Amino acid sequence: AYNSGIAVRRTIALCYVASGVLTSIGALFFAARLGTVGGDIGVGLEVTALTATVLGGITLGGGNGSVAKALAGTLIVLLVTNGLTTLSVRGGYNRMVLATILLVAAIIDIRWLKNRARIISKVYVAPTYHYLPPAPSTEIGKGGPFEQNDKLRDVTLIGLGRIEAPEDVILDRHDNLYAGSRHGDIMRFLAPDYQQMEVFAHIGGQPLGMAFDRQDNLYCCIGGMGLYRISPDRKIEKATDETNRSLWSVNDDSRLRLADDLDIADDGRIFFSEATVRYEMHEWPVDGLEARGNG
């Protein structure tokens, strides 16, 4: 979340504050309905709330949720509660039924979380045979493209131990050097000796391919996020993060999963590649093992 540009601490604090405010509003309505504010008012509602949450498909361990899911779970609980009330079931038995439903739903939820990746991988991953030609020789004197040599022995290292996992590098019109890092930063090494380093911009994700346009805007492919633009005054803007969805795709492939490299034509059009449309940034080894043309 931090690498995606989200203010984590503030977001968490606001979530807790919003939850407390909504709970207090609900308590006011409930107490007003009963016409009393005794200490035992609302006892047992936590079971009802948890049951509605789990039945709505929101896992107990956290994760993705939505208002629609919460409303669906609440509607199911209301139907069960009203049905039991209509049958003149006592309050204690009412809560026991809800607790039983919660227990069954929690067991299913835990089992699903435990085996979710295994089940999906069996259905989704479809490997094929990929023939690899014989590897070129690396022996000295054979003349192969991977022949061992020491041509880079006297090079000057830039950012050694100061930047992690740079994928692409590019020079601006002032010969300053730019590179991405695995922490989601675009680092700039100042000319002429490239020893002074600064964070040019923090975007998040995994910065990959980069290119400058005629206005000196730096375009960067961000793995897991899409295509982003950084202006000369360091303003960050999203260029795009989606494309057309495939008609028969099982997963939603309209979101750019792994924007990889790019180039800018003379007329300003941007051409960029997407390494895979089936897997996330952290799942790229699975894409390689599947050995299909998913890019």
PDB file of C-alpha atoms in Angstrom:
ATOM      1  CA  ALA A   1       0.000   0.000   0.000  1.00  0.00           C
ATOM      2  CA  TYR A   2       2.851   2.385   0.816  1.00  0.00           C
ATOM      3  CA  ASN A   3       4.560   1.711  -2.517  1.00  0.00           C
ATOM      4  CA  SER A   4       1.270   2.453  -4.269  1.00  0.00           C
ATOM      5  CA  GLY A   5       1.354   5.974  -2.830  1.00  0.00           C
ATOM      6  CA  ILE A   6      -1.211   5.408  -0.055  1.00  0.00           C
ATOM      7  CA  ALA A   7      -0.687   7.240   3.244  1.00  0.00           C
ATOM      8  CA  VAL A   8      -0.885   4.040   5.290  1.00  0.00           C
ATOM      9  CA  ARG A   9      -0.997   5.421   8.828  1.00  0.00           C
ATOM     10  CA  ARG A  10      -3.530   8.116   8.001  1.00  0.00           C
ATOM     11  CA  THR A  11      -5.710   5.656   6.077  1.00  0.00           C
ATOM     12  CA  ILE A  12      -5.718   3.140   8.940  1.00  0.00           C
ATOM     13  CA  ALA A  13      -6.507   5.875  11.469  1.00  0.00           C
ATOM     14  CA  LEU A  14      -9.382   7.192   9.344  1.00  0.00           C
ATOM     15  CA  CYS A  15     -10.770   3.649   8.980  1.00  0.00           C
ATOM     16  CA  TYR A  16     -10.872   3.226  12.755  1.00  0.00           C
ATOM     17  CA  VAL A  17     -12.418   6.670  13.240  1.00  0.00           C
ATOM     18  CA  ALA A  18     -15.054   6.020  10.558  1.00  0.00           C
ATOM     19  CA  SER A  19     -15.872   2.615  12.073  1.00  0.00           C
ATOM     20  CA  GLY A  20     -16.310   4.166  15.512  1.00  0.00           C
ATOM     21  CA  VAL A  21     -18.514   6.982  14.192  1.00  0.00           C
ATOM     22  CA  LEU A  22     -20.737   4.597  12.214  1.00  0.00           C
ATOM     23  CA  THR A  23     -21.024   2.271  15.224  1.00  0.00           C
ATOM     24  CA  SER A  24     -22.050   5.142  17.490  1.00  0.00           C
ATOM     25  CA  ILE A  25     -24.662   6.308  14.964  1.00  0.00           C
ATOM     26  CA  GLY A  26     -26.052   2.779  14.784  1.00  0.00           C
ATOM     27  CA  ALA A  27     -26.148   2.607  18.584  1.00  0.00           C
ATOM     28  CA  LEU A  28     -28.099   5.877  18.761  1.00  0.00           C
ATOM     29  CA  PHE A  29     -30.708   4.611  16.300  1.00  0.00           C
ATOM     30  CA  PHE A  30     -30.979   1.266  18.101  1.00  0.00           C
ATOM     31  CA  ALA A  31     -31.354   2.868  21.532  1.00  0.00           C
ATOM     32  CA  ALA A  32     -33.906   5.345  20.156  1.00  0.00           C
ATOM     33  CA  ARG A  33     -35.906   2.474  18.691  1.00  0.00           C
ATOM     34  CA  LEU A  34     -36.006   0.672  22.060  1.00  0.00           C
ATOM     35  CA  GLY A  35     -36.504   3.895  24.001  1.00  0.00           C
ATOM     36  CA  THR A  36     -33.809   3.071  26.568  1.00  0.00           C
ATOM     37  CA  VAL A  37     -30.047   3.329  27.020  1.00  0.00           C
ATOM     38  CA  GLY A  38     -29.503   0.592  29.592  1.00  0.00           C
ATOM     39  CA  GLY A  39     -26.142  -1.115  29.943  1.00  0.00           C
ATOM     40  CA  ASP A  40     -27.398  -4.361  28.419  1.00  0.00           C
ATOM     41  CA  ILE A  41     -28.742  -2.746  25.251  1.00  0.00           C
ATOM     42  CA  GLY A  42     -27.083  -4.265  22.183  1.00  0.00           C
ATOM     43  CA  VAL A  43     -25.678  -7.324  23.947  1.00  0.00           C
ATOM     44  CA  GLY A  44     -25.362 -10.127  21.392  1.00  0.00           C
ATOM     45  CA  LEU A  45     -25.377  -7.862  18.361  1.00  0.00           C
ATOM     46  CA  GLU A  46     -21.679  -8.607  17.819  1.00  0.00           C
ATOM     47  CA  VAL A  47     -22.629 -12.150  16.810  1.00  0.00           C
ATOM     48  CA  THR A  48     -25.191 -10.757  14.380  1.00  0.00           C
ATOM     49  CA  ALA A  49     -22.652  -8.346  12.884  1.00  0.00           C
ATOM     50  CA  LEU A  50     -19.949 -11.013  12.507  1.00  0.00           C
ATOM     51  CA  THR A  51     -22.415 -13.429  10.928  1.00  0.00           C
ATOM     52  CA  ALA A  52     -23.526 -10.793   8.428  1.00  0.00           C
ATOM     53  CA  THR A  53     -19.893  -9.996   7.636  1.00  0.00           C
ATOM     54  CA  VAL A  54     -18.833 -13.585   6.981  1.00  0.00           C
ATOM     55  CA  LEU A  55     -21.997 -14.478   5.065  1.00  0.00           C
ATOM     56  CA  GLY A  56     -21.334 -11.417   2.901  1.00  0.00           C
ATOM     57  CA  GLY A  57     -18.079 -12.971   1.725  1.00  0.00           C
ATOM     58  CA  ILE A  58     -15.760 -10.754   3.780  1.00  0.00           C
ATOM     59  CA  THR A  59     -13.112 -12.955   5.391  1.00  0.00           C
ATOM     60  CA  LEU A  60     -12.414 -12.840   9.116  1.00  0.00           C
ATOM     61  CA  GLY A  61      -8.716 -12.353   8.372  1.00  0.00           C
ATOM     62  CA  GLY A  62      -9.354  -9.185   6.390  1.00  0.00           C
ATOM     63  CA  GLY A  63      -9.036  -8.576   2.680  1.00  0.00           C
ATOM     64  CA  ASN A  64     -11.299  -7.290  -0.038  1.00  0.00           C
ATOM     65  CA  GLY A  65     -14.835  -6.313   0.819  1.00  0.00           C
ATOM     66  CA  SER A  66     -17.588  -4.128  -0.550  1.00  0.00           C
ATOM     67  CA  VAL A  67     -20.776  -2.408   0.519  1.00  0.00           C
ATOM     68  CA  ALA A  68     -22.790  -4.784  -1.675  1.00  0.00           C
ATOM     69  CA  LYS A  69     -21.312  -7.834   0.091  1.00  0.00           C
ATOM     70  CA  ALA A  70     -21.988  -6.345   3.521  1.00  0.00           C
ATOM     71  CA  LEU A  71     -25.579  -5.529   2.574  1.00  0.00           C
ATOM     72  CA  ALA A  72     -26.104  -9.044   1.186  1.00  0.00           C
ATOM     73  CA  GLY A  73     -24.861 -10.604   4.433  1.00  0.00           C
ATOM     74  CA  THR A  74     -27.004  -8.249   6.490  1.00  0.00           C
ATOM     75  CA  LEU A  75     -30.079  -9.120   4.411  1.00  0.00           C
ATOM     76  CA  ILE A  76     -29.507 -12.856   4.969  1.00  0.00           C
ATOM     77  CA  VAL A  77     -29.173 -12.348   8.731  1.00  0.00           C
ATOM     78  CA  LEU A  78     -32.323 -10.208   8.814  1.00  0.00           C
ATOM     79  CA  LEU A  79     -34.272 -12.888   6.943  1.00  0.00           C
ATOM     80  CA  VAL A  80     -33.075 -15.579   9.365  1.00  0.00           C
ATOM     81  CA  THR A  81     -33.761 -13.415  12.427  1.00  0.00           C
ATOM     82  CA  ASN A  82     -37.220 -12.349  11.272  1.00  0.00           C
ATOM     83  CA  GLY A  83     -38.055 -15.946  10.369  1.00  0.00           C
ATOM     84  CA  LEU A  84     -37.086 -17.171  13.824  1.00  0.00           C
ATOM     85  CA  THR A  85     -39.036 -14.321  15.418  1.00  0.00           C
ATOM     86  CA  THR A  86     -42.105 -15.219  13.368  1.00  0.00           C
ATOM     87  CA  LEU A  87     -41.786 -18.800  14.628  1.00  0.00           C
ATOM     88  CA  SER A  88     -41.755 -17.410  18.201  1.00  0.00           C
ATOM     89  CA  VAL A  89     -38.248 -18.746  18.876  1.00  0.00           C
ATOM     90  CA  ARG A  90     -36.800 -17.431  22.150  1.00  0.00           C
ATOM     91  CA  GLY A  91     -33.966 -14.908  22.119  1.00  0.00           C
ATOM     92  CA  GLY A  92     -31.353 -17.348  23.417  1.00  0.00           C
ATOM     93  CA  TYR A  93     -32.108 -19.891  20.694  1.00  0.00           C
ATOM     94  CA  ASN A  94     -32.110 -17.097  18.150  1.00  0.00           C
ATOM     95  CA  ARG A  95     -28.526 -16.159  19.009  1.00  0.00           C
ATOM     96  CA  MET A  96     -27.530 -19.830  19.103  1.00  0.00           C
ATOM     97  CA  VAL A  97     -28.763 -20.324  15.526  1.00  0.00           C
ATOM     98  CA  LEU A  98     -26.820 -17.265  14.377  1.00  0.00           C
ATOM     99  CA  ALA A  99     -23.717 -18.488  16.217  1.00  0.00           C
ATOM    100  CA  THR A 100     -24.033 -21.883  14.500  1.00  0.00           C
ATOM    101  CA  ILE A 101     -24.332 -20.208  11.096  1.00  0.00           C
ATOM    102  CA  LEU A 102     -21.285 -18.076  11.949  1.00  0.00           C
ATOM    103  CA  LEU A 103     -19.277 -21.143  13.000  1.00  0.00           C
ATOM    104  CA  VAL A 104     -20.087 -23.031   9.781  1.00  0.00           C
ATOM    105  CA  ALA A 105     -19.320 -19.972   7.637  1.00  0.00           C
ATOM    106  CA  ALA A 106     -16.025 -19.400   9.486  1.00  0.00           C
ATOM    107  CA  ILE A 107     -14.940 -23.023   8.928  1.00  0.00           C
ATOM    108  CA  ILE A 108     -15.710 -22.728   5.206  1.00  0.00           C
ATOM    109  CA  ASP A 109     -13.898 -19.384   5.094  1.00  0.00           C
ATOM    110  CA  ILE A 110     -10.763 -20.778   6.768  1.00  0.00           C
ATOM    111  CA  ARG A 111     -10.695 -23.863   4.542  1.00  0.00           C
ATOM    112  CA  TRP A 112     -11.154 -21.730   1.430  1.00  0.00           C
ATOM    113  CA  LEU A 113      -8.344 -19.348   2.376  1.00  0.00           C
ATOM    114  CA  LYS A 114      -6.049 -22.286   3.075  1.00  0.00           C
ATOM    115  CA  ASN A 115      -6.670 -24.023  -0.258  1.00  0.00           C
ATOM    116  CA  ARG A 116      -7.620 -21.072  -2.475  1.00  0.00           C
ATOM    117  CA  ALA A 117      -4.277 -20.726  -4.233  1.00  0.00           C
ATOM    118  CA  ARG A 118      -4.029 -24.474  -4.825  1.00  0.00           C
ATOM    119  CA  ILE A 119      -7.533 -24.730  -6.289  1.00  0.00           C
ATOM    120  CA  ILE A 120      -7.130 -21.696  -8.547  1.00  0.00           C
ATOM    121  CA  SER A 121      -3.687 -22.799  -9.759  1.00  0.00           C
ATOM    122  CA  LYS A 122      -5.046 -26.199 -10.791  1.00  0.00           C
ATOM    123  CA  VAL A 123      -7.809 -24.594 -12.815  1.00  0.00           C
ATOM    124  CA  TYR A 124      -6.098 -21.429 -14.089  1.00  0.00           C
ATOM    125  CA  VAL A 125      -2.486 -22.349 -14.832  1.00  0.00           C
ATOM    126  CA  ALA A 126      -2.233 -24.189 -18.170  1.00  0.00           C
ATOM    127  CA  PRO A 127       1.423 -25.017 -18.918  1.00  0.00           C
ATOM    128  CA  THR A 128       2.600 -26.107 -22.347  1.00  0.00           C
ATOM    129  CA  TYR A 129       5.793 -27.583 -23.788  1.00  0.00           C
ATOM    130  CA  HIS A 130       8.448 -25.042 -24.701  1.00  0.00           C
ATOM    131  CA  TYR A 131      11.509 -26.170 -26.623  1.00  0.00           C
ATOM    132  CA  LEU A 132      14.733 -24.373 -25.735  1.00  0.00           C
ATOM    133  CA  PRO A 133      17.562 -24.519 -28.288  1.00  0.00           C
ATOM    134  CA  PRO A 134      21.046 -25.564 -27.139  1.00  0.00           C
ATOM    135  CA  ALA A 135      22.726 -22.858 -25.072  1.00  0.00           C
ATOM    136  CA  PRO A 136      25.501 -20.936 -26.894  1.00  0.00           C
ATOM    137  CA  SER A 137      29.030 -21.692 -25.797  1.00  0.00           C
ATOM    138  CA  THR A 138      30.682 -19.440 -23.207  1.00  0.00           C
ATOM    139  CA  GLU A 139      34.208 -20.748 -23.802  1.00  0.00           C
ATOM    140  CA  ILE A 140      36.935 -18.255 -24.606  1.00  0.00           C
ATOM    141  CA  GLY A 141      37.988 -18.329 -28.244  1.00  0.00           C
ATOM    142  CA  LYS A 142      34.777 -19.859 -29.578  1.00  0.00           C
ATOM    143  CA  GLY A 143      33.447 -16.512 -30.799  1.00  0.00           C
ATOM    144  CA  GLY A 144      29.996 -16.966 -29.262  1.00  0.00           C
ATOM    145  CA  PRO A 145      27.831 -14.046 -28.103  1.00  0.00           C
ATOM    146  CA  PHE A 146      28.258 -15.154 -24.465  1.00  0.00           C
ATOM    147  CA  GLU A 147      31.994 -15.744 -24.654  1.00  0.00           C
ATOM    148  CA  GLN A 148      33.721 -14.842 -21.382  1.00  0.00           C
ATOM    149  CA  ASN A 149      35.632 -11.559 -21.511  1.00  0.00           C
ATOM    150  CA  ASP A 150      36.863  -8.750 -19.279  1.00  0.00           C
ATOM    151  CA  LYS A 151      35.788  -5.764 -21.351  1.00  0.00           C
ATOM    152  CA  LEU A 152      33.859  -4.280 -18.408  1.00  0.00           C
ATOM    153  CA  ARG A 153      36.696  -4.640 -15.943  1.00  0.00           C
ATOM    154  CA  ASP A 154      37.555  -0.931 -15.869  1.00  0.00           C
ATOM    155  CA  VAL A 155      34.017   0.496 -15.779  1.00  0.00           C
ATOM    156  CA  THR A 156      32.877   2.990 -13.148  1.00  0.00           C
ATOM    157  CA  LEU A 157      30.054   1.688 -10.950  1.00  0.00           C
ATOM    158  CA  ILE A 158      27.142   4.049 -10.285  1.00  0.00           C
ATOM    159  CA  GLY A 159      24.964   3.698  -7.196  1.00  0.00           C
ATOM    160  CA  LEU A 160      26.654   0.535  -5.927  1.00  0.00           C
ATOM    161  CA  GLY A 161      24.927  -0.432  -2.662  1.00  0.00           C
ATOM    162  CA  ARG A 162      22.683   2.652  -2.860  1.00  0.00           C
ATOM    163  CA  ILE A 163      19.937   1.562  -5.253  1.00  0.00           C
ATOM    164  CA  GLU A 164      18.163  -1.805  -5.442  1.00  0.00           C
ATOM    165  CA  ALA A 165      16.897  -3.591  -8.574  1.00  0.00           C
ATOM    166  CA  PRO A 166      17.196  -0.867 -11.243  1.00  0.00           C
ATOM    167  CA  GLU A 167      15.578  -2.203 -14.441  1.00  0.00           C
ATOM    168  CA  ASP A 168      15.982   0.565 -17.016  1.00  0.00           C
ATOM    169  CA  VAL A 169      18.165   3.679 -17.160  1.00  0.00           C
ATOM    170  CA  ILE A 170      17.858   6.836 -19.228  1.00  0.00           C
ATOM    171  CA  LEU A 171      19.662  10.175 -19.636  1.00  0.00           C
ATOM    172  CA  ASP A 172      17.921  13.555 -19.870  1.00  0.00           C
ATOM    173  CA  ARG A 173      19.071  16.449 -22.063  1.00  0.00           C
ATOM    174  CA  HIS A 174      21.399  17.577 -19.235  1.00  0.00           C
ATOM    175  CA  ASP A 175      23.036  14.111 -19.024  1.00  0.00           C
ATOM    176  CA  ASN A 176      21.495  13.348 -15.626  1.00  0.00           C
ATOM    177  CA  LEU A 177      20.908   9.617 -15.188  1.00  0.00           C
ATOM    178  CA  TYR A 178      17.545   8.172 -14.087  1.00  0.00           C
ATOM    179  CA  ALA A 179      16.812   4.666 -12.798  1.00  0.00           C
ATOM    180  CA  GLY A 180      13.991   2.944 -10.930  1.00  0.00           C
ATOM    181  CA  SER A 181      14.251   0.994  -7.678  1.00  0.00           C
ATOM    182  CA  ARG A 182      12.269  -1.867  -6.178  1.00  0.00           C
ATOM    183  CA  HIS A 183      10.966   0.526  -3.511  1.00  0.00           C
ATOM    184  CA  GLY A 184       8.928   2.398  -6.125  1.00  0.00           C
ATOM    185  CA  ASP A 185      11.294   5.365  -6.442  1.00  0.00           C
ATOM    186  CA  ILE A 186      12.729   7.045  -9.539  1.00  0.00           C
ATOM    187  CA  MET A 187      16.312   7.892  -8.587  1.00  0.00           C
ATOM    188  CA  ARG A 188      18.363  10.608 -10.301  1.00  0.00           C
ATOM    189  CA  PHE A 189      22.158  10.641 -10.453  1.00  0.00           C
ATOM    190  CA  LEU A 190      23.473  14.106 -11.234  1.00  0.00           C
ATOM    191  CA  ALA A 191      26.015  14.683 -13.991  1.00  0.00           C
ATOM    192  CA  PRO A 192      28.915  14.781 -14.594  1.00  0.00           C
ATOM    193  CA  ASP A 193      30.304  12.217 -12.119  1.00  0.00           C
ATOM    194  CA  TYR A 194      26.920  10.625 -11.114  1.00  0.00           C
ATOM    195  CA  GLN A 195      27.940  10.361  -7.465  1.00  0.00           C
ATOM    196  CA  GLN A 196      25.209  12.625  -6.075  1.00  0.00           C
ATOM    197  CA  MET A 197      21.915  10.717  -5.888  1.00  0.00           C
ATOM    198  CA  GLU A 198      18.420  11.982  -5.098  1.00  0.00           C
ATOM    199  CA  VAL A 199      14.850  10.677  -5.163  1.00  0.00           C
ATOM    200  CA  PHE A 200      13.353  12.312  -8.244  1.00  0.00           C
ATOM    201  CA  ALA A 201       9.856  10.894  -7.624  1.00  0.00           C
ATOM    202  CA  HIS A 202       8.115   8.228  -5.544  1.00  0.00           C
ATOM    203  CA  ILE A 203       5.439   6.423  -7.549  1.00  0.00           C
ATOM    204  CA  GLY A 204       5.263   2.992  -5.963  1.00  0.00           C
ATOM    205  CA  GLY A 205       5.115  -0.404  -7.610  1.00  0.00           C
ATOM    206  CA  GLN A 206       8.147  -1.558  -9.607  1.00  0.00           C
ATOM    207  CA  PRO A 207       9.448   1.073 -12.076  1.00  0.00           C
ATOM    208  CA  LEU A 208      10.558  -0.655 -15.297  1.00  0.00           C
ATOM    209  CA  GLY A 209      10.919   0.905 -18.776  1.00  0.00           C
ATOM    210  CA  MET A 210      11.371   4.690 -19.114  1.00  0.00           C
ATOM    211  CA  ALA A 211      11.361   7.273 -21.927  1.00  0.00           C
ATOM    212  CA  PHE A 212      11.330  11.088 -22.277  1.00  0.00           C
ATOM    213  CA  ASP A 213       8.969  12.990 -24.583  1.00  0.00           C
ATOM    214  CA  ARG A 214       9.681  16.312 -26.333  1.00  0.00           C
ATOM    215  CA  GLN A 215       8.473  18.291 -23.289  1.00  0.00           C
ATOM    216  CA  ASP A 216      10.929  16.453 -20.986  1.00  0.00           C
ATOM    217  CA  ASN A 217       8.131  14.507 -19.310  1.00  0.00           C
ATOM    218  CA  LEU A 218       9.429  11.170 -18.076  1.00  0.00           C
ATOM    219  CA  TYR A 219       7.109   8.262 -18.881  1.00  0.00           C
ATOM    220  CA  CYS A 220       7.604   5.105 -16.855  1.00  0.00           C
ATOM    221  CA  CYS A 221       6.034   1.651 -16.961  1.00  0.00           C
ATOM    222  CA  ILE A 222       5.178   0.618 -13.399  1.00  0.00           C
ATOM    223  CA  GLY A 223       4.767  -3.099 -12.834  1.00  0.00           C
ATOM    224  CA  GLY A 224       1.380  -3.725 -11.233  1.00  0.00           C
ATOM    225  CA  MET A 225       0.172  -0.139 -11.677  1.00  0.00           C
ATOM    226  CA  GLY A 226       0.304   0.909 -15.352  1.00  0.00           C
ATOM    227  CA  LEU A 227       1.909   3.780 -17.281  1.00  0.00           C
ATOM    228  CA  TYR A 228       2.795   6.959 -15.371  1.00  0.00           C
ATOM    229  CA  ARG A 229       4.143  10.391 -16.289  1.00  0.00           C
ATOM    230  CA  ILE A 230       6.484  12.581 -14.221  1.00  0.00           C
ATOM    231  CA  SER A 231       6.738  16.221 -15.302  1.00  0.00           C
ATOM    232  CA  PRO A 232      10.001  18.214 -15.045  1.00  0.00           C
ATOM    233  CA  ASP A 233       8.661  19.805 -11.834  1.00  0.00           C
ATOM    234  CA  ARG A 234       8.127  16.251 -10.414  1.00  0.00           C
ATOM    235  CA  LYS A 235       4.342  16.178 -10.687  1.00  0.00           C
ATOM    236  CA  ILE A 236       3.175  12.547 -10.967  1.00  0.00           C
ATOM    237  CA  GLU A 237       0.207  11.690 -13.197  1.00  0.00           C
ATOM    238  CA  LYS A 238      -1.303   8.398 -14.299  1.00  0.00           C
ATOM    239  CA  ALA A 239      -1.286   8.085 -18.081  1.00  0.00           C
ATOM    240  CA  THR A 240      -3.284   4.842 -18.172  1.00  0.00           C
ATOM    241  CA  ASP A 241      -3.792   1.671 -16.181  1.00  0.00           C
ATOM    242  CA  GLU A 242      -6.376  -0.192 -18.253  1.00  0.00           C
ATOM    243  CA  THR A 243      -7.214  -1.501 -21.711  1.00  0.00           C
ATOM    244  CA  ASN A 244     -10.112  -3.332 -23.358  1.00  0.00           C
ATOM    245  CA  ARG A 245     -11.229  -6.484 -21.586  1.00  0.00           C
ATOM    246  CA  SER A 246     -11.072  -9.764 -23.499  1.00  0.00           C
ATOM    247  CA  LEU A 247     -14.543 -11.117 -24.221  1.00  0.00           C
ATOM    248  CA  TRP A 248     -13.977 -14.687 -22.976  1.00  0.00           C
ATOM    249  CA  SER A 249     -11.380 -14.012 -20.261  1.00  0.00           C
ATOM    250  CA  VAL A 250     -11.917 -15.730 -16.896  1.00  0.00           C
ATOM    251  CA  ASN A 251     -10.023 -13.015 -15.029  1.00  0.00           C
ATOM    252  CA  ASP A 252     -10.542  -9.308 -15.585  1.00  0.00           C
ATOM    253  CA  ASP A 253      -7.643  -8.488 -17.932  1.00  0.00           C
ATOM    254  CA  SER A 254      -8.676  -4.874 -18.545  1.00  0.00           C
ATOM    255  CA  ARG A 255      -6.276  -3.685 -15.840  1.00  0.00           C
ATOM    256  CA  LEU A 256      -2.633  -3.485 -16.861  1.00  0.00           C
ATOM    257  CA  ARG A 257      -0.860  -6.115 -14.779  1.00  0.00           C
ATOM    258  CA  LEU A 258       2.757  -5.802 -15.891  1.00  0.00           C
ATOM    259  CA  ALA A 259       3.523  -2.782 -18.077  1.00  0.00           C
ATOM    260  CA  ASP A 260       7.114  -3.503 -19.030  1.00  0.00           C
ATOM    261  CA  ASP A 261       8.858  -1.274 -21.593  1.00  0.00           C
ATOM    262  CA  LEU A 262       7.953   1.658 -23.810  1.00  0.00           C
ATOM    263  CA  ASP A 263       9.034   3.969 -26.612  1.00  0.00           C
ATOM    264  CA  ILE A 264       7.687   7.295 -27.843  1.00  0.00           C
ATOM    265  CA  ALA A 265       7.232   7.930 -31.577  1.00  0.00           C
ATOM    266  CA  ASP A 266       8.060  11.225 -33.297  1.00  0.00           C
ATOM    267  CA  ASP A 267       4.379  12.168 -33.389  1.00  0.00           C
ATOM    268  CA  GLY A 268       4.052  11.712 -29.607  1.00  0.00           C
ATOM    269  CA  ARG A 269       2.311   8.337 -29.634  1.00  0.00           C
ATOM    270  CA  ILE A 270       3.443   6.004 -26.857  1.00  0.00           C
ATOM    271  CA  PHE A 271       3.977   2.320 -27.549  1.00  0.00           C
ATOM    272  CA  PHE A 272       4.449   0.103 -24.521  1.00  0.00           C
ATOM    273  CA  SER A 273       4.447  -3.615 -23.853  1.00  0.00           C
ATOM    274  CA  GLU A 274       2.642  -5.654 -21.234  1.00  0.00           C
ATOM    275  CA  ALA A 275       4.697  -8.684 -20.229  1.00  0.00           C
ATOM    276  CA  THR A 276       1.676 -10.759 -19.198  1.00  0.00           C
ATOM    277  CA  VAL A 277      -2.082 -10.288 -19.118  1.00  0.00           C
ATOM    278  CA  ARG A 278      -2.726 -13.314 -16.893  1.00  0.00           C
ATOM    279  CA  TYR A 279      -0.545 -12.857 -13.834  1.00  0.00           C
ATOM    280  CA  GLU A 280       0.413 -10.188 -11.341  1.00  0.00           C
ATOM    281  CA  MET A 281       3.812  -8.570 -10.922  1.00  0.00           C
ATOM    282  CA  HIS A 282       4.825 -10.934  -8.116  1.00  0.00           C
ATOM    283  CA  GLU A 283       3.640 -13.983 -10.089  1.00  0.00           C
ATOM    284  CA  TRP A 284       5.837 -13.568 -13.171  1.00  0.00           C
ATOM    285  CA  PRO A 285       7.728 -16.873 -12.528  1.00  0.00           C
ATOM    286  CA  VAL A 286       4.422 -18.732 -13.013  1.00  0.00           C
ATOM    287  CA  ASP A 287       3.982 -16.978 -16.345  1.00  0.00           C
ATOM    288  CA  GLY A 288       7.431 -18.185 -17.389  1.00  0.00           C
ATOM    289  CA  LEU A 289       6.693 -21.757 -16.337  1.00  0.00           C
ATOM    290  CA  GLU A 290       3.399 -21.713 -18.220  1.00  0.00           C
ATOM    291  CA  ALA A 291       5.442 -21.010 -21.393  1.00  0.00           C
ATOM    292  CA  ARG A 292       2.634 -19.363 -23.346  1.00  0.00           C
ATOM    293  CA  GLY A 293       2.484 -16.094 -25.234  1.00  0.00           C
ATOM    294  CA  ASN A 294       0.644 -14.125 -22.571  1.00  0.00           C
ATOM    295  CA  GLY A 295       2.217 -10.741 -23.312  1.00  0.00           C
TER     296      GLY A 295
END
